Amino acid sequence: MRKNDQLDDRPRIRFWHRLHKQGLLDLPGDAPVIRFWDTLPGWRFYTCLRWVRVPLEEVRDVPEFVKYKAREIANLLPDATFTVDQLRSEKQTYDPFLIVSYADESYYVEVWEEPEFERKYI
């Protein structure tokens, strides 16, 4: 990154307007990461990824075991807030993590779409 590529403590991505990924740039979260691949001569593909935190209530398709965990914690800590940290591309969401925040502390307490980490409730 060159010196003039930094703007307001956010990295400026050169030619961003040509990439048609403006929706990802406007999301709250870390600066987007863009990965380019050269494939066939003259063809160039790229993927734009960004870690984004979203309130739990706004996330669709949350599994029941994650909702159950949030209810368990909310019963013990009524003032706790719940967010989901997820890696997003322009077409898909990856690696959702449930985060509980209470006072000045935050903890990752659950993950889904990761079969080896998921807990099953009877």
mmCIF file with all atom_site columns, C-alpha atoms in Angstrom:
data_model
loop_
_atom_site.group_PDB
_atom_site.id
_atom_site.type_symbol
_atom_site.label_atom_id
_atom_site.label_alt_id
_atom_site.label_comp_id
_atom_site.label_asym_id
_atom_site.label_entity_id
_atom_site.label_seq_id
_atom_site.pdbx_PDB_ins_code
_atom_site.Cartn_x
_atom_site.Cartn_y
_atom_site.Cartn_z
_atom_site.occupancy
_atom_site.B_iso_or_equiv
_atom_site.pdbx_formal_charge
_atom_site.auth_seq_id
_atom_site.auth_comp_id
_atom_site.auth_asym_id
_atom_site.auth_atom_id
_atom_site.pdbx_PDB_model_num
ATOM 1   C CA . MET A 1 1   ? 0.000   0.000   0.000   1.00 0.00 ? 1   MET A CA 1
ATOM 2   C CA . ARG A 1 2   ? 1.380   3.373   -0.911  1.00 0.00 ? 2   ARG A CA 1
ATOM 3   C CA . LYS A 1 3   ? 1.363   6.398   1.374   1.00 0.00 ? 3   LYS A CA 1
ATOM 4   C CA . ASN A 1 4   ? -1.649  8.067   -0.294  1.00 0.00 ? 4   ASN A CA 1
ATOM 5   C CA . ASP A 1 5   ? -3.726  4.875   -0.132  1.00 0.00 ? 5   ASP A CA 1
ATOM 6   C CA . GLN A 1 6   ? -4.690  5.585   3.500   1.00 0.00 ? 6   GLN A CA 1
ATOM 7   C CA . LEU A 1 7   ? -7.769  7.775   4.029   1.00 0.00 ? 7   LEU A CA 1
ATOM 8   C CA . ASP A 1 8   ? -9.365  8.490   7.416   1.00 0.00 ? 8   ASP A CA 1
ATOM 9   C CA . ASP A 1 9   ? -7.576  5.507   9.030   1.00 0.00 ? 9   ASP A CA 1
ATOM 10  C CA . ARG A 1 10  ? -9.233  3.200   6.478   1.00 0.00 ? 10  ARG A CA 1
ATOM 11  C CA . PRO A 1 11  ? -7.229  1.779   3.624   1.00 0.00 ? 11  PRO A CA 1
ATOM 12  C CA . ARG A 1 12  ? -8.322  3.125   0.277   1.00 0.00 ? 12  ARG A CA 1
ATOM 13  C CA . ILE A 1 13  ? -8.544  0.488   -2.392  1.00 0.00 ? 13  ILE A CA 1
ATOM 14  C CA . ARG A 1 14  ? -7.431  1.816   -5.735  1.00 0.00 ? 14  ARG A CA 1
ATOM 15  C CA . PHE A 1 15  ? -10.079 1.562   -8.468  1.00 0.00 ? 15  PHE A CA 1
ATOM 16  C CA . TRP A 1 16  ? -12.693 0.341   -5.950  1.00 0.00 ? 16  TRP A CA 1
ATOM 17  C CA . HIS A 1 17  ? -15.520 1.807   -8.028  1.00 0.00 ? 17  HIS A CA 1
ATOM 18  C CA . ARG A 1 18  ? -14.581 -0.516  -10.884 1.00 0.00 ? 18  ARG A CA 1
ATOM 19  C CA . LEU A 1 19  ? -14.922 -3.578  -8.684  1.00 0.00 ? 19  LEU A CA 1
ATOM 20  C CA . HIS A 1 20  ? -18.672 -3.106  -8.055  1.00 0.00 ? 20  HIS A CA 1
ATOM 21  C CA . LYS A 1 21  ? -18.336 -4.148  -4.402  1.00 0.00 ? 21  LYS A CA 1
ATOM 22  C CA . GLN A 1 22  ? -19.589 -0.918  -2.821  1.00 0.00 ? 22  GLN A CA 1
ATOM 23  C CA . GLY A 1 23  ? -22.078 -2.800  -0.635  1.00 0.00 ? 23  GLY A CA 1
ATOM 24  C CA . LEU A 1 24  ? -19.261 -4.550  1.218   1.00 0.00 ? 24  LEU A CA 1
ATOM 25  C CA . LEU A 1 25  ? -17.344 -1.315  1.700   1.00 0.00 ? 25  LEU A CA 1
ATOM 26  C CA . ASP A 1 26  ? -20.297 0.239   3.535   1.00 0.00 ? 26  ASP A CA 1
ATOM 27  C CA . LEU A 1 27  ? -20.670 -2.592  6.078   1.00 0.00 ? 27  LEU A CA 1
ATOM 28  C CA . PRO A 1 28  ? -19.359 -2.028  9.609   1.00 0.00 ? 28  PRO A CA 1
ATOM 29  C CA . GLY A 1 29  ? -16.297 -4.126  10.330  1.00 0.00 ? 29  GLY A CA 1
ATOM 30  C CA . ASP A 1 30  ? -12.710 -4.655  9.328   1.00 0.00 ? 30  ASP A CA 1
ATOM 31  C CA . ALA A 1 31  ? -11.311 -3.292  6.082   1.00 0.00 ? 31  ALA A CA 1
ATOM 32  C CA . PRO A 1 32  ? -12.180 -5.578  3.159   1.00 0.00 ? 32  PRO A CA 1
ATOM 33  C CA . VAL A 1 33  ? -9.592  -7.974  1.812   1.00 0.00 ? 33  VAL A CA 1
ATOM 34  C CA . ILE A 1 34  ? -9.514  -8.464  -1.931  1.00 0.00 ? 34  ILE A CA 1
ATOM 35  C CA . ARG A 1 35  ? -7.823  -11.477 -3.476  1.00 0.00 ? 35  ARG A CA 1
ATOM 36  C CA . PHE A 1 36  ? -7.115  -11.585 -7.228  1.00 0.00 ? 36  PHE A CA 1
ATOM 37  C CA . TRP A 1 37  ? -6.511  -14.716 -9.302  1.00 0.00 ? 37  TRP A CA 1
ATOM 38  C CA . ASP A 1 38  ? -5.108  -14.811 -12.808 1.00 0.00 ? 38  ASP A CA 1
ATOM 39  C CA . THR A 1 39  ? -6.561  -17.765 -14.680 1.00 0.00 ? 39  THR A CA 1
ATOM 40  C CA . LEU A 1 40  ? -6.806  -17.946 -18.457 1.00 0.00 ? 40  LEU A CA 1
ATOM 41  C CA . PRO A 1 41  ? -4.938  -15.350 -20.487 1.00 0.00 ? 41  PRO A CA 1
ATOM 42  C CA . GLY A 1 42  ? -6.957  -12.154 -20.290 1.00 0.00 ? 42  GLY A CA 1
ATOM 43  C CA . TRP A 1 43  ? -9.269  -13.404 -17.511 1.00 0.00 ? 43  TRP A CA 1
ATOM 44  C CA . ARG A 1 44  ? -8.961  -12.112 -13.968 1.00 0.00 ? 44  ARG A CA 1
ATOM 45  C CA . PHE A 1 45  ? -11.145 -13.091 -11.016 1.00 0.00 ? 45  PHE A CA 1
ATOM 46  C CA . TYR A 1 46  ? -11.317 -11.651 -7.533  1.00 0.00 ? 46  TYR A CA 1
ATOM 47  C CA . THR A 1 47  ? -13.047 -12.210 -4.217  1.00 0.00 ? 47  THR A CA 1
ATOM 48  C CA . CYS A 1 48  ? -13.759 -9.537  -1.633  1.00 0.00 ? 48  CYS A CA 1
ATOM 49  C CA . LEU A 1 49  ? -14.030 -10.675 2.008   1.00 0.00 ? 49  LEU A CA 1
ATOM 50  C CA . ARG A 1 50  ? -14.771 -8.746  5.172   1.00 0.00 ? 50  ARG A CA 1
ATOM 51  C CA . TRP A 1 51  ? -15.357 -9.602  8.851   1.00 0.00 ? 51  TRP A CA 1
ATOM 52  C CA . VAL A 1 52  ? -18.650 -8.042  9.955   1.00 0.00 ? 52  VAL A CA 1
ATOM 53  C CA . ARG A 1 53  ? -20.442 -7.939  13.330  1.00 0.00 ? 53  ARG A CA 1
ATOM 54  C CA . VAL A 1 54  ? -24.237 -8.044  13.212  1.00 0.00 ? 54  VAL A CA 1
ATOM 55  C CA . PRO A 1 55  ? -26.770 -8.089  16.097  1.00 0.00 ? 55  PRO A CA 1
ATOM 56  C CA . LEU A 1 56  ? -28.060 -11.626 16.641  1.00 0.00 ? 56  LEU A CA 1
ATOM 57  C CA . GLU A 1 57  ? -31.654 -10.531 15.939  1.00 0.00 ? 57  GLU A CA 1
ATOM 58  C CA . GLU A 1 58  ? -30.701 -9.519  12.378  1.00 0.00 ? 58  GLU A CA 1
ATOM 59  C CA . VAL A 1 59  ? -29.075 -12.822 11.416  1.00 0.00 ? 59  VAL A CA 1
ATOM 60  C CA . ARG A 1 60  ? -31.167 -15.297 9.420   1.00 0.00 ? 60  ARG A CA 1
ATOM 61  C CA . ASP A 1 61  ? -30.936 -19.075 9.696   1.00 0.00 ? 61  ASP A CA 1
ATOM 62  C CA . VAL A 1 62  ? -29.479 -19.200 13.198  1.00 0.00 ? 62  VAL A CA 1
ATOM 63  C CA . PRO A 1 63  ? -29.548 -22.846 14.365  1.00 0.00 ? 63  PRO A CA 1
ATOM 64  C CA . GLU A 1 64  ? -31.645 -23.777 17.385  1.00 0.00 ? 64  GLU A CA 1
ATOM 65  C CA . PHE A 1 65  ? -28.635 -24.766 19.500  1.00 0.00 ? 65  PHE A CA 1
ATOM 66  C CA . VAL A 1 66  ? -27.208 -21.242 19.084  1.00 0.00 ? 66  VAL A CA 1
ATOM 67  C CA . LYS A 1 67  ? -30.533 -19.627 20.035  1.00 0.00 ? 67  LYS A CA 1
ATOM 68  C CA . TYR A 1 68  ? -30.705 -21.969 23.031  1.00 0.00 ? 68  TYR A CA 1
ATOM 69  C CA . LYS A 1 69  ? -27.211 -20.925 24.165  1.00 0.00 ? 69  LYS A CA 1
ATOM 70  C CA . ALA A 1 70  ? -28.164 -17.232 23.837  1.00 0.00 ? 70  ALA A CA 1
ATOM 71  C CA . ARG A 1 71  ? -31.327 -17.810 25.915  1.00 0.00 ? 71  ARG A CA 1
ATOM 72  C CA . GLU A 1 72  ? -29.325 -19.637 28.608  1.00 0.00 ? 72  GLU A CA 1
ATOM 73  C CA . ILE A 1 73  ? -26.885 -16.741 28.886  1.00 0.00 ? 73  ILE A CA 1
ATOM 74  C CA . ALA A 1 74  ? -29.638 -14.086 28.731  1.00 0.00 ? 74  ALA A CA 1
ATOM 75  C CA . ASN A 1 75  ? -31.385 -15.773 31.686  1.00 0.00 ? 75  ASN A CA 1
ATOM 76  C CA . LEU A 1 76  ? -28.201 -15.460 33.757  1.00 0.00 ? 76  LEU A CA 1
ATOM 77  C CA . LEU A 1 77  ? -27.095 -12.055 32.411  1.00 0.00 ? 77  LEU A CA 1
ATOM 78  C CA . PRO A 1 78  ? -30.180 -10.043 31.369  1.00 0.00 ? 78  PRO A CA 1
ATOM 79  C CA . ASP A 1 79  ? -28.078 -7.031  30.292  1.00 0.00 ? 79  ASP A CA 1
ATOM 80  C CA . ALA A 1 80  ? -25.824 -9.056  27.981  1.00 0.00 ? 80  ALA A CA 1
ATOM 81  C CA . THR A 1 81  ? -25.829 -8.248  24.271  1.00 0.00 ? 81  THR A CA 1
ATOM 82  C CA . PHE A 1 82  ? -25.389 -10.776 21.479  1.00 0.00 ? 82  PHE A CA 1
ATOM 83  C CA . THR A 1 83  ? -23.696 -10.243 18.136  1.00 0.00 ? 83  THR A CA 1
ATOM 84  C CA . VAL A 1 84  ? -22.574 -12.529 15.350  1.00 0.00 ? 84  VAL A CA 1
ATOM 85  C CA . ASP A 1 85  ? -19.122 -12.132 13.849  1.00 0.00 ? 85  ASP A CA 1
ATOM 86  C CA . GLN A 1 86  ? -19.158 -13.456 10.290  1.00 0.00 ? 86  GLN A CA 1
ATOM 87  C CA . LEU A 1 87  ? -16.891 -13.444 7.280   1.00 0.00 ? 87  LEU A CA 1
ATOM 88  C CA . ARG A 1 88  ? -18.785 -12.101 4.264   1.00 0.00 ? 88  ARG A CA 1
ATOM 89  C CA . SER A 1 89  ? -18.188 -12.047 0.576   1.00 0.00 ? 89  SER A CA 1
ATOM 90  C CA . GLU A 1 90  ? -20.457 -10.366 -1.939  1.00 0.00 ? 90  GLU A CA 1
ATOM 91  C CA . LYS A 1 91  ? -22.471 -13.593 -2.307  1.00 0.00 ? 91  LYS A CA 1
ATOM 92  C CA . GLN A 1 92  ? -22.017 -15.688 0.830   1.00 0.00 ? 92  GLN A CA 1
ATOM 93  C CA . THR A 1 93  ? -21.470 -15.668 4.595   1.00 0.00 ? 93  THR A CA 1
ATOM 94  C CA . TYR A 1 94  ? -18.835 -17.878 6.214   1.00 0.00 ? 94  TYR A CA 1
ATOM 95  C CA . ASP A 1 95  ? -17.745 -18.757 9.744   1.00 0.00 ? 95  ASP A CA 1
ATOM 96  C CA . PRO A 1 96  ? -20.490 -17.283 11.962  1.00 0.00 ? 96  PRO A CA 1
ATOM 97  C CA . PHE A 1 97  ? -19.506 -16.927 15.632  1.00 0.00 ? 97  PHE A CA 1
ATOM 98  C CA . LEU A 1 98  ? -21.846 -15.935 18.479  1.00 0.00 ? 98  LEU A CA 1
ATOM 99  C CA . ILE A 1 99  ? -20.328 -13.265 20.730  1.00 0.00 ? 99  ILE A CA 1
ATOM 100 C CA . VAL A 1 100 ? -21.760 -12.319 24.116  1.00 0.00 ? 100 VAL A CA 1
ATOM 101 C CA . SER A 1 101 ? -20.821 -8.934  25.578  1.00 0.00 ? 101 SER A CA 1
ATOM 102 C CA . TYR A 1 102 ? -21.417 -7.896  29.162  1.00 0.00 ? 102 TYR A CA 1
ATOM 103 C CA . ALA A 1 103 ? -19.991 -4.759  30.785  1.00 0.00 ? 103 ALA A CA 1
ATOM 104 C CA . ASP A 1 104 ? -16.469 -4.364  29.361  1.00 0.00 ? 104 ASP A CA 1
ATOM 105 C CA . GLU A 1 105 ? -15.978 -7.987  28.325  1.00 0.00 ? 105 GLU A CA 1
ATOM 106 C CA . SER A 1 106 ? -16.814 -9.985  25.198  1.00 0.00 ? 106 SER A CA 1
ATOM 107 C CA . TYR A 1 107 ? -16.549 -13.721 24.592  1.00 0.00 ? 107 TYR A CA 1
ATOM 108 C CA . TYR A 1 108 ? -16.956 -16.031 21.617  1.00 0.00 ? 108 TYR A CA 1
ATOM 109 C CA . VAL A 1 109 ? -19.376 -18.652 22.932  1.00 0.00 ? 109 VAL A CA 1
ATOM 110 C CA . GLU A 1 110 ? -20.697 -20.601 19.938  1.00 0.00 ? 110 GLU A CA 1
ATOM 111 C CA . VAL A 1 111 ? -19.984 -21.362 16.289  1.00 0.00 ? 111 VAL A CA 1
ATOM 112 C CA . TRP A 1 112 ? -22.020 -22.991 13.537  1.00 0.00 ? 112 TRP A CA 1
ATOM 113 C CA . GLU A 1 113 ? -21.494 -24.179 9.988   1.00 0.00 ? 113 GLU A CA 1
ATOM 114 C CA . GLU A 1 114 ? -18.387 -25.857 11.442  1.00 0.00 ? 114 GLU A CA 1
ATOM 115 C CA . PRO A 1 115 ? -19.473 -29.493 12.041  1.00 0.00 ? 115 PRO A CA 1
ATOM 116 C CA . GLU A 1 116 ? -16.500 -30.450 14.212  1.00 0.00 ? 116 GLU A CA 1
ATOM 117 C CA . PHE A 1 117 ? -17.287 -27.609 16.679  1.00 0.00 ? 117 PHE A CA 1
ATOM 118 C CA . GLU A 1 118 ? -21.091 -27.721 16.800  1.00 0.00 ? 118 GLU A CA 1
ATOM 119 C CA . ARG A 1 119 ? -22.786 -28.933 19.980  1.00 0.00 ? 119 ARG A CA 1
ATOM 120 C CA . LYS A 1 120 ? -25.944 -31.003 19.803  1.00 0.00 ? 120 LYS A CA 1
ATOM 121 C CA . TYR A 1 121 ? -28.699 -30.555 22.395  1.00 0.00 ? 121 TYR A CA 1
ATOM 122 C CA . ILE A 1 122 ? -31.033 -33.396 23.300  1.00 0.00 ? 122 ILE A CA 1
#
